Amino acid sequence: MLQKTSHFLRQANYIDGEWVQADSGETIDVVNPATLQVIGTVPKSGKAETRRAIEAAQRAFESWKKTSANDRAKLMRALHDAIMDNQDPLAELLVMEQGKPFAEAKGEVGMSAAYILWFAEEGRRVYGDVVPSPWADRRVLVTKEPVGVIGAITPWNFPSSMLARKIGPALAAGCTSVAKPASQTPYSGLAWGALCEEVGIPKGVVNVVTGSASQIGDEICSNPLVRKITFTGSTEVGKTLIEKSASTVKKVSMELGGNAPFLVFDDADVDRAVAGAMIAKYRNSGQTCVCTNRFFVQAGVYDAFVEKLAAASEKLKVGPGLEDGTEQGPLIDDGAVGKVEELIADATGKGGSVVTGGGRHALGGTFFQPTVIRDATADMRVMKEEIFGPVAPIFRFETEEEGVALANDTEFGLACYFYTGDLGRTFRVMDGLKYGLIGVNEGLITTVEAPFGGLKESGLGKEGGHQGIDDYLDTKYVCIGGLGL
Ligand code: ADP
């Protein structure tokens, strides 16, 4: 391990600028999914530690909100630089706890830095309005101010960048935060504490607490000092958090599950579609909420697409994320492997055929073969459930209307992709798809400049883009009268 990496491996909560253990002294083991070895521990904190973090964030908010956007941007630019100066060790830490290939981890850390820089700039453009007044002697102003303390809960698949999208706009808007990273991947979350400390972000502005998800989540939801909760994770947990936040009427933003369709029309460039499919399916071993879950391919190119995708899938190099040339790492844990196995068994039991892959990889542990299944049908579980693994079920369709209807036949609405060479079809299909993110002839579209977020049960609110700071701001209307004008 690089010396710098161990510097970021913090085995303590970061609360009010101090590195502290759980009150009980209990810890949680963190396991490297590639080796199944324990890397270290983190505190198993609960309600009391979370409450202290929230109270520290509230105290810090009183002064942080009064700093100028320019001063906050300066600190955020320093934070961006600190991340980039440590891109390799932060990426190594990420691979150790999460498993993804080093190049992907480095890309994620780079994205984290890019979000911080983006929001440093956006924070300086939080404009209000001066509205033409209907009264001759009054003036009408609309102002924006930070909402206050935010609670941020993040998953294990992007342990660094999911926090960047939350801590970034919070810092820029003048909010303070209490973050809870996923227990499988807490070190990339705690590294945010170390980085904030290093660049001189005042104590209490960013706090990171690890431990019991339900206890920390319950405190964040029920504590009236927290004015906004931002969550990335499953739809099931997201719904619970929305319900629990109702008692204190918090703002909520939710990045929840997806069930991304990937449509290939007869007029598409099939090689381009296969290249897009490889990244949209296998990035992070299929463990992203925007990963393709269902491929729908029009009859005229069905066989060609299946054959080419299977050939490309067979070439993917599976291995430990820190090994040179690895393109697909292990799955996060045994539970994930079990789910993928069940979904494959269900699909083959209902008439699907495995073209390549289909089971655990010879490397053992949680490594899994890139898998392509043809002749998928609507009654299979893969049509409805998030696979979160390297399995590509391919459905056949005949007409454009049928393809769009199949793609929309889900309660989710996060990402979708389609490939066509026809301009009219591009607009018809784009208009017909009920999704928050649409890639046309592209399989990877996330960027800090654009608003990321789902429709339907995939979520509420946007992260990134100029929209990404909106949820961290309250709007006030001020009417100034008696001006004697
Ligand atoms: P995933 O399937 O990606 O693990 P989860 O929704 O289970 O998705 O987890 C995402 C994040 O939500 C993690 O940080 C997890 O610890 C947290 N979490 C899980 N259950 C709860 C809960 N009841 N309350 C608050 N947070 C939770």
Coordinates of C-alpha atoms and ligand atoms in Angstrom, one line a residue:
M1 CA 0.0 0.0 0.0
L2 CA 1.3 3.5 -0.8
Q3 CA 2.3 5.5 2.3
K4 CA -0.2 8.2 1.3
T5 CA -3.0 5.6 1.1
S6 CA -2.6 4.6 4.7
H7 CA -2.6 8.3 5.6
F8 CA -6.2 8.4 4.3
L9 CA -7.3 5.2 5.9
R10 CA -9.0 6.7 8.9
Q11 CA -10.5 4.3 11.4
A12 CA -12.5 7.0 13.3
N13 CA -15.5 9.3 12.9
Y14 CA -14.8 12.9 12.0
I15 CA -17.0 15.0 14.3
D16 CA -16.5 18.7 15.0
G17 CA -13.0 18.5 13.7
E18 CA -12.0 15.6 15.9
W19 CA -11.3 12.0 15.0
V20 CA -13.3 10.0 17.5
Q21 CA -14.5 6.4 18.2
A22 CA -18.1 5.2 18.8
D23 CA -19.3 5.7 22.4
S24 CA -19.6 1.9 22.8
G25 CA -16.1 1.4 21.5
E26 CA -17.6 -1.1 19.0
T27 CA -16.3 -1.4 15.5
I28 CA -17.3 -2.8 12.0
D29 CA -14.8 -4.7 9.9
V30 CA -14.1 -3.5 6.4
V31 CA -13.3 -6.2 3.9
N32 CA -11.4 -6.0 0.6
P33 CA -13.8 -7.7 -1.8
A34 CA -10.9 -8.9 -4.0
T35 CA -9.0 -10.7 -1.3
L36 CA -11.8 -11.1 1.3
Q37 CA -9.2 -9.9 3.9
V38 CA -10.1 -7.4 6.6
I39 CA -8.5 -4.0 5.8
G40 CA -9.3 -2.3 9.1
T41 CA -12.3 -1.2 11.2
V42 CA -14.5 1.8 11.6
P43 CA -16.6 2.9 14.5
K44 CA -20.1 1.4 14.9
S45 CA -21.8 4.6 15.9
G46 CA -25.4 5.2 16.6
K47 CA -27.9 7.9 17.5
A48 CA -25.8 9.7 20.2
E49 CA -22.7 10.2 18.0
T50 CA -24.9 11.4 15.1
R51 CA -26.7 13.9 17.3
R52 CA -23.4 15.3 18.4
A53 CA -22.3 15.6 14.8
I54 CA -25.6 17.4 13.9
E55 CA -25.2 19.8 16.8
A56 CA -21.6 20.5 15.8
A57 CA -22.8 21.1 12.2
Q58 CA -25.5 23.5 13.5
R59 CA -22.9 25.5 15.5
A60 CA -20.6 25.6 12.5
F61 CA -23.5 26.7 10.3
E62 CA -23.9 30.0 12.3
S63 CA -20.5 31.2 11.1
W64 CA -20.1 29.3 7.8
K65 CA -23.3 30.8 6.4
K66 CA -21.9 34.3 6.9
T67 CA -18.7 33.6 4.9
S68 CA -18.7 35.0 1.4
A69 CA -19.3 32.8 -1.6
N70 CA -15.9 33.8 -2.8
D71 CA -14.1 32.7 0.4
R72 CA -16.0 29.4 0.3
A73 CA -15.0 29.0 -3.4
K74 CA -11.3 29.6 -2.4
L75 CA -11.4 26.8 0.1
M76 CA -13.2 24.5 -2.3
R77 CA -10.6 25.2 -5.0
A78 CA -8.0 24.1 -2.4
L79 CA -10.1 21.0 -1.7
H80 CA -10.2 20.3 -5.4
D81 CA -6.4 20.6 -5.6
A82 CA -5.9 18.4 -2.6
I83 CA -8.0 15.6 -4.1
M84 CA -6.1 15.8 -7.4
D85 CA -2.7 15.9 -5.6
N86 CA -3.8 12.6 -3.9
Q87 CA -5.6 11.1 -6.8
D88 CA -3.6 7.8 -6.8
P89 CA -3.7 7.1 -3.0
L90 CA -7.4 8.0 -2.9
A91 CA -8.0 5.7 -5.9
E92 CA -6.0 2.9 -4.3
L93 CA -8.1 3.2 -1.1
L94 CA -11.2 3.1 -3.1
V95 CA -10.2 -0.1 -4.9
M96 CA -9.2 -1.7 -1.7
E97 CA -12.6 -1.3 -0.1
Q98 CA -14.8 -1.3 -3.3
G99 CA -13.1 -3.6 -5.8
K100 CA -13.4 -1.6 -9.0
P101 CA -10.4 -1.5 -11.4
F102 CA -7.8 1.2 -10.5
A103 CA -8.4 3.2 -13.7
E104 CA -12.2 3.4 -12.9
A105 CA -11.4 4.4 -9.3
K106 CA -9.0 7.1 -10.5
G107 CA -11.7 8.4 -12.8
E108 CA -14.1 8.5 -9.9
V109 CA -11.7 10.5 -7.7
G110 CA -11.2 12.8 -10.7
M111 CA -15.0 13.3 -10.9
S112 CA -15.1 14.0 -7.2
A113 CA -12.6 16.8 -7.7
A114 CA -14.5 18.1 -10.7
Y115 CA -17.8 18.3 -8.7
I116 CA -16.0 20.3 -6.0
L117 CA -14.7 22.7 -8.6
W118 CA -18.0 23.0 -10.4
F119 CA -19.9 23.8 -7.2
A120 CA -17.1 26.3 -6.1
E121 CA -18.0 28.2 -9.3
E122 CA -21.8 27.7 -9.0
G123 CA -21.8 29.0 -5.4
R124 CA -20.8 32.4 -6.8
R125 CA -23.8 32.5 -9.1
V126 CA -26.6 32.0 -6.6
Y127 CA -28.6 34.9 -7.8
G128 CA -31.8 36.3 -6.3
D129 CA -34.3 38.5 -8.1
V130 CA -35.5 42.1 -8.0
V131 CA -39.1 41.7 -9.2
P132 CA -41.1 44.6 -10.8
S133 CA -43.3 45.7 -7.9
P134 CA -47.1 46.0 -8.3
W135 CA -47.0 48.8 -5.6
A136 CA -45.5 52.2 -6.3
D137 CA -44.0 52.6 -2.7
R138 CA -42.8 49.0 -2.2
R139 CA -39.9 47.0 -3.5
V140 CA -40.0 43.2 -4.1
L141 CA -36.9 41.1 -3.5
V142 CA -36.3 37.4 -3.8
T143 CA -33.3 36.1 -1.9
K144 CA -31.6 32.7 -1.6
E145 CA -29.9 31.4 1.6
P146 CA -28.5 28.1 2.7
V147 CA -31.0 25.7 4.1
G148 CA -28.8 24.8 7.2
V149 CA -27.5 21.4 8.3
I150 CA -27.9 18.6 5.7
G151 CA -27.7 14.9 6.2
A152 CA -26.1 12.8 3.4
I153 CA -26.3 9.1 3.1
T154 CA -24.4 7.3 0.4
P155 CA -23.9 3.8 -1.1
W156 CA -20.9 1.6 -1.7
N157 CA -20.7 1.7 -5.5
F158 CA -19.3 5.2 -5.8
P159 CA -18.1 5.9 -2.3
S160 CA -16.1 9.0 -3.2
S161 CA -18.1 10.8 -6.0
M162 CA -21.6 10.3 -4.4
L163 CA -20.4 12.3 -1.5
A164 CA -18.8 14.9 -3.8
R165 CA -22.2 15.7 -5.3
K166 CA -23.6 16.3 -1.8
I167 CA -20.7 17.9 0.1
G168 CA -19.9 20.1 -2.9
P169 CA -23.2 22.0 -3.2
A170 CA -23.6 22.0 0.6
L171 CA -20.2 23.8 1.0
A172 CA -20.9 26.1 -1.9
A173 CA -24.3 27.1 -0.7
G174 CA -23.1 27.8 2.9
C175 CA -24.6 24.6 4.4
T176 CA -22.9 22.3 6.8
S177 CA -23.2 18.5 6.6
V178 CA -23.3 15.2 8.4
A179 CA -22.4 12.4 6.1
K180 CA -22.9 8.7 6.6
P181 CA -21.0 6.5 4.0
A182 CA -21.9 2.9 3.4
S183 CA -20.5 0.4 5.9
Q184 CA -18.8 -1.6 3.1
T185 CA -16.9 1.4 1.8
P186 CA -16.4 3.9 4.7
Y187 CA -12.8 4.9 4.1
S188 CA -13.4 7.0 0.9
G189 CA -16.1 8.8 2.9
L190 CA -13.9 9.4 5.9
A191 CA -11.2 10.6 3.5
W192 CA -13.4 13.6 2.9
G193 CA -12.9 14.5 6.6
A194 CA -9.2 14.2 6.2
L195 CA -9.2 16.3 3.1
C196 CA -11.4 19.0 4.5
E197 CA -9.2 19.1 7.6
E198 CA -6.1 19.5 5.5
V199 CA -7.3 22.4 3.5
G200 CA -8.6 24.3 6.6
I201 CA -12.4 23.9 6.2
P202 CA -13.6 25.0 9.7
K203 CA -14.4 22.3 12.2
G204 CA -18.0 21.1 12.2
V205 CA -18.7 22.2 8.6
V206 CA -18.2 18.6 7.3
N207 CA -18.7 15.7 9.7
V208 CA -18.5 12.0 8.8
V209 CA -20.1 9.3 10.9
T210 CA -19.9 5.5 10.3
G211 CA -22.0 2.8 11.9
S212 CA -25.6 1.5 12.2
A213 CA -27.5 2.7 9.1
S214 CA -30.9 2.6 10.7
Q215 CA -29.8 4.4 13.9
I216 CA -27.8 7.1 12.1
G217 CA -30.5 7.4 9.5
D218 CA -33.3 7.7 12.1
E219 CA -31.4 10.5 13.9
I220 CA -30.8 12.4 10.7
C221 CA -34.5 12.1 9.7
S222 CA -36.0 12.9 13.1
N223 CA -33.6 15.7 14.2
P224 CA -35.3 19.1 13.6
L225 CA -31.8 20.7 13.1
V226 CA -31.3 18.8 9.9
R227 CA -33.1 20.8 7.2
K228 CA -32.4 18.6 4.2
I229 CA -31.6 14.9 3.6
T230 CA -29.9 13.8 0.5
F231 CA -29.7 10.1 -0.2
T232 CA -28.3 7.8 -2.9
G233 CA -29.2 4.2 -2.6
S234 CA -32.1 1.7 -3.1
T235 CA -35.6 2.8 -3.7
E236 CA -36.8 0.8 -0.7
V237 CA -34.6 2.6 1.8
G238 CA -35.2 6.0 0.0
K239 CA -39.0 5.5 0.6
T240 CA -38.4 4.9 4.3
L241 CA -36.2 8.0 4.6
I242 CA -38.9 10.1 2.8
E243 CA -41.5 8.8 5.3
K244 CA -39.3 9.4 8.3
S245 CA -38.4 12.9 7.2
A246 CA -42.1 13.8 7.0
S247 CA -42.3 14.4 10.8
T248 CA -39.9 17.4 10.5
V249 CA -40.8 18.4 6.9
K250 CA -37.3 18.4 5.6
K251 CA -36.3 18.9 2.0
V252 CA -35.5 15.5 0.5
S253 CA -33.5 14.7 -2.6
M254 CA -33.2 11.1 -3.6
E255 CA -31.1 9.3 -6.1
L256 CA -32.7 5.8 -6.1
G257 CA -32.7 2.6 -8.1
G258 CA -32.8 2.3 -11.9
N259 CA -33.8 -0.4 -14.4
A260 CA -32.1 1.1 -17.4
P261 CA -33.1 0.0 -20.9
F262 CA -30.7 0.0 -23.8
L263 CA -32.5 0.0 -27.2
V264 CA -30.8 -0.8 -30.5
F265 CA -32.8 -0.1 -33.6
D266 CA -32.3 -1.7 -37.0
D267 CA -30.8 1.5 -38.4
A268 CA -28.1 1.7 -35.6
D269 CA -24.4 1.4 -36.0
V270 CA -24.2 -2.0 -34.3
D271 CA -20.4 -1.8 -33.5
R272 CA -21.0 1.6 -31.9
A273 CA -23.9 0.1 -30.0
V274 CA -21.7 -2.8 -28.8
A275 CA -19.0 -0.4 -27.6
G276 CA -21.6 1.7 -25.7
A277 CA -23.2 -1.5 -24.3
M278 CA -19.8 -2.7 -22.9
I279 CA -19.5 0.5 -20.8
A280 CA -23.1 0.9 -20.0
K281 CA -23.3 -2.7 -18.8
Y282 CA -20.0 -3.7 -17.3
R283 CA -18.7 -0.5 -15.7
N284 CA -18.1 -1.2 -12.0
S285 CA -19.0 -4.9 -12.7
G286 CA -22.6 -3.8 -13.5
Q287 CA -23.0 -2.2 -10.0
T288 CA -24.2 1.3 -10.9
C289 CA -27.7 2.6 -10.8
V290 CA -27.3 3.8 -14.5
C291 CA -26.0 0.4 -15.7
T292 CA -28.0 -1.2 -18.4
N293 CA -30.4 -3.7 -16.9
R294 CA -32.4 -4.7 -20.1
F295 CA -31.2 -4.7 -23.7
F296 CA -34.0 -4.4 -26.3
V297 CA -32.7 -5.1 -29.8
Q298 CA -34.8 -4.8 -33.0
A299 CA -35.3 -8.0 -34.9
G300 CA -33.1 -7.0 -38.0
V301 CA -29.9 -6.6 -35.9
Y302 CA -30.7 -8.9 -33.0
D303 CA -28.4 -11.8 -33.9
A304 CA -25.5 -9.6 -35.0
F305 CA -25.8 -7.6 -31.7
V306 CA -25.9 -10.7 -29.5
E307 CA -22.9 -12.3 -31.2
K308 CA -20.8 -9.1 -31.1
L309 CA -21.7 -8.3 -27.5
A310 CA -20.9 -11.9 -26.4
A311 CA -17.5 -11.8 -28.2
A312 CA -16.6 -8.5 -26.6
S313 CA -17.8 -9.7 -23.1
E314 CA -15.6 -12.8 -23.4
K315 CA -12.5 -10.5 -23.9
L316 CA -13.1 -8.6 -20.7
K317 CA -10.2 -9.1 -18.3
V318 CA -11.6 -10.0 -14.9
G319 CA -9.3 -9.6 -11.9
P320 CA -8.3 -7.7 -8.7
G321 CA -8.8 -4.0 -9.2
L322 CA -5.1 -3.2 -8.4
E323 CA -3.8 -5.7 -11.0
D324 CA -2.6 -4.2 -14.3
G325 CA -5.0 -4.5 -17.1
T326 CA -8.0 -5.5 -15.0
E327 CA -11.3 -4.3 -16.7
Q328 CA -13.8 -5.9 -14.3
G329 CA -13.3 -6.4 -10.5
P330 CA -15.2 -8.6 -8.1
L331 CA -18.8 -8.0 -6.9
I332 CA -19.1 -6.2 -3.6
D333 CA -20.0 -9.3 -1.5
D334 CA -21.5 -12.8 -1.5
G335 CA -25.1 -11.4 -1.3
A336 CA -24.6 -9.7 -4.6
V337 CA -23.3 -12.9 -6.2
G338 CA -26.2 -14.9 -4.8
K339 CA -28.7 -12.4 -6.3
V340 CA -27.0 -12.5 -9.7
E341 CA -27.0 -16.3 -9.6
E342 CA -30.7 -16.4 -8.8
L343 CA -31.6 -14.0 -11.6
I344 CA -29.7 -16.1 -14.1
A345 CA -31.4 -19.3 -12.9
D346 CA -34.8 -17.6 -13.2
A347 CA -34.0 -16.4 -16.8
T348 CA -32.7 -19.7 -18.0
G349 CA -35.7 -21.5 -16.3
K350 CA -38.0 -19.3 -18.4
G351 CA -36.3 -20.0 -21.8
G352 CA -33.3 -17.7 -21.9
S353 CA -30.0 -19.1 -23.1
V354 CA -26.6 -18.2 -21.8
V355 CA -24.4 -17.2 -24.7
T356 CA -21.3 -16.5 -22.6
G357 CA -20.4 -16.6 -18.9
G358 CA -23.3 -17.6 -16.6
G359 CA -21.5 -18.3 -13.3
R360 CA -18.8 -17.5 -10.8
H361 CA -15.4 -16.8 -12.2
A362 CA -12.5 -19.2 -11.8
L363 CA -10.7 -16.6 -9.6
G364 CA -13.2 -17.6 -6.9
G365 CA -14.4 -15.2 -4.1
T366 CA -17.0 -12.8 -5.5
F367 CA -15.5 -12.6 -9.0
F368 CA -18.2 -13.3 -11.7
Q369 CA -18.1 -14.0 -15.4
P370 CA -19.4 -11.3 -17.8
T371 CA -22.6 -13.0 -18.9
V372 CA -24.9 -12.6 -22.0
I373 CA -28.3 -14.1 -22.1
R374 CA -30.4 -14.2 -25.3
D375 CA -34.1 -14.8 -25.8
A376 CA -35.0 -12.8 -22.7
T377 CA -38.8 -12.4 -22.1
A378 CA -41.0 -10.1 -20.2
D379 CA -41.9 -12.6 -17.5
M380 CA -38.3 -12.9 -16.3
R381 CA -37.2 -11.2 -13.0
V382 CA -34.5 -9.3 -14.9
M383 CA -37.2 -7.3 -16.6
K384 CA -38.3 -5.9 -13.2
E385 CA -35.4 -6.1 -10.8
E386 CA -32.1 -4.3 -10.7
I387 CA -29.4 -6.9 -11.5
F388 CA -26.4 -5.0 -10.1
G389 CA -24.0 -7.4 -11.7
P390 CA -22.3 -8.2 -15.0
V391 CA -25.3 -9.9 -16.7
A392 CA -26.8 -8.7 -20.0
P393 CA -30.3 -10.1 -20.8
I394 CA -31.2 -9.4 -24.4
F395 CA -34.9 -9.0 -25.5
R396 CA -36.0 -8.9 -29.1
F397 CA -38.6 -6.4 -30.4
E398 CA -40.2 -5.7 -33.8
T399 CA -41.5 -2.1 -33.9
E400 CA -40.4 1.3 -32.6
E401 CA -43.6 1.7 -30.5
E402 CA -43.1 -1.8 -29.0
G403 CA -39.5 -1.0 -28.1
V404 CA -40.4 2.3 -26.4
A405 CA -43.4 0.7 -24.5
L406 CA -41.1 -2.2 -23.3
A407 CA -38.5 0.3 -22.2
N408 CA -41.1 2.3 -20.2
D409 CA -42.7 -0.7 -18.6
T410 CA -41.1 -0.2 -15.2
E411 CA -41.7 2.0 -12.1
F412 CA -38.2 3.3 -12.5
G413 CA -37.0 6.2 -14.6
L414 CA -33.3 6.9 -14.1
A415 CA -31.1 6.3 -17.1
C416 CA -31.8 4.9 -20.6
Y417 CA -29.8 4.5 -23.8
F418 CA -30.8 4.1 -27.4
Y419 CA -29.0 3.7 -30.7
T420 CA -30.3 4.8 -34.0
G421 CA -29.0 6.5 -37.2
D422 CA -32.3 8.2 -37.9
L423 CA -32.8 11.8 -36.8
G424 CA -36.7 11.7 -36.8
R425 CA -36.6 8.5 -34.7
T426 CA -34.1 10.1 -32.3
F427 CA -36.6 12.8 -31.4
R428 CA -39.6 10.5 -31.3
V429 CA -37.9 8.0 -29.0
M430 CA -36.4 10.7 -26.9
D431 CA -39.8 12.3 -26.3
G432 CA -41.4 8.9 -25.7
L433 CA -38.9 7.7 -23.0
K434 CA -39.8 8.6 -19.4
Y435 CA -36.3 8.8 -18.0
G436 CA -34.3 11.5 -16.4
L437 CA -31.1 10.7 -18.2
I438 CA -31.0 9.7 -21.9
G439 CA -27.9 8.6 -23.9
V440 CA -28.4 8.7 -27.6
N441 CA -25.7 6.7 -29.4
E442 CA -23.7 7.1 -26.1
G443 CA -23.3 4.6 -23.3
L444 CA -21.7 6.9 -20.6
I445 CA -23.1 10.4 -20.2
T446 CA -22.6 11.5 -16.6
T447 CA -20.7 14.8 -16.3
V448 CA -20.6 17.5 -13.6
E449 CA -22.1 20.1 -16.0
A450 CA -25.4 18.2 -16.5
P451 CA -28.2 17.5 -14.0
F452 CA -28.2 13.9 -12.9
G453 CA -31.4 12.5 -11.5
G454 CA -34.3 10.1 -12.0
L455 CA -38.0 10.3 -12.7
K456 CA -40.8 8.2 -11.3
E457 CA -39.6 6.0 -8.4
S458 CA -36.0 6.6 -9.3
G459 CA -35.9 9.8 -7.3
L460 CA -36.4 13.4 -6.6
G461 CA -34.1 16.4 -7.3
K462 CA -31.0 16.8 -9.4
E463 CA -27.3 16.5 -8.7
G464 CA -24.7 18.3 -10.8
G465 CA -25.5 21.0 -13.4
H466 CA -26.6 24.5 -12.3
Q467 CA -29.7 22.7 -10.8
G468 CA -27.5 20.7 -8.4
I469 CA -27.3 23.5 -5.8
D470 CA -31.1 24.4 -5.8
D471 CA -32.0 21.9 -3.1
Y472 CA -29.4 23.4 -0.7
L473 CA -31.1 26.8 -0.9
D474 CA -34.2 28.3 0.6
T475 CA -35.9 31.0 -1.3
K476 CA -37.2 34.1 0.6
Y477 CA -39.6 36.8 -0.6
V478 CA -39.0 40.1 1.0
C479 CA -41.4 43.0 0.5
I480 CA -40.0 46.4 1.6
G481 CA -42.7 49.0 2.1
G482 CA -43.1 52.5 3.5
L483 CA -40.4 53.8 1.1
G484 CA -42.3 57.0 0.4
L485 CA -41.5 56.7 -3.3
Ligands
ADP1 P1 -27.4 -0.7 -1.5 O1 -28.3 -1.8 -2.0 O2 -26.7 0.1 -2.6 O3 -26.5 -1.1 -0.4 P2 -29.0 0.7 0.4 O4 -30.1 1.6 0.1 O5 -29.3 -0.5 1.2 O6 -28.4 0.4 -1.1 O7 -27.8 1.5 1.0 C1 -27.4 2.8 0.7 C2 -27.0 3.6 1.9 O8 -28.2 3.6 2.8 C3 -25.9 2.9 2.7 O9 -25.1 3.9 3.3 C4 -26.7 2.2 3.8 O10 -26.0 1.9 5.0 C5 -27.8 3.2 4.1 N1 -29.0 2.6 4.7 C6 -29.5 1.3 4.6 N2 -30.6 1.2 5.3 C7 -30.9 2.4 5.9 C8 -31.9 2.9 6.8 N3 -32.9 2.1 7.2 N4 -31.8 4.2 7.2 C9 -30.8 4.9 6.7 N5 -29.8 4.5 5.9 C10 -29.9 3.3 5.5

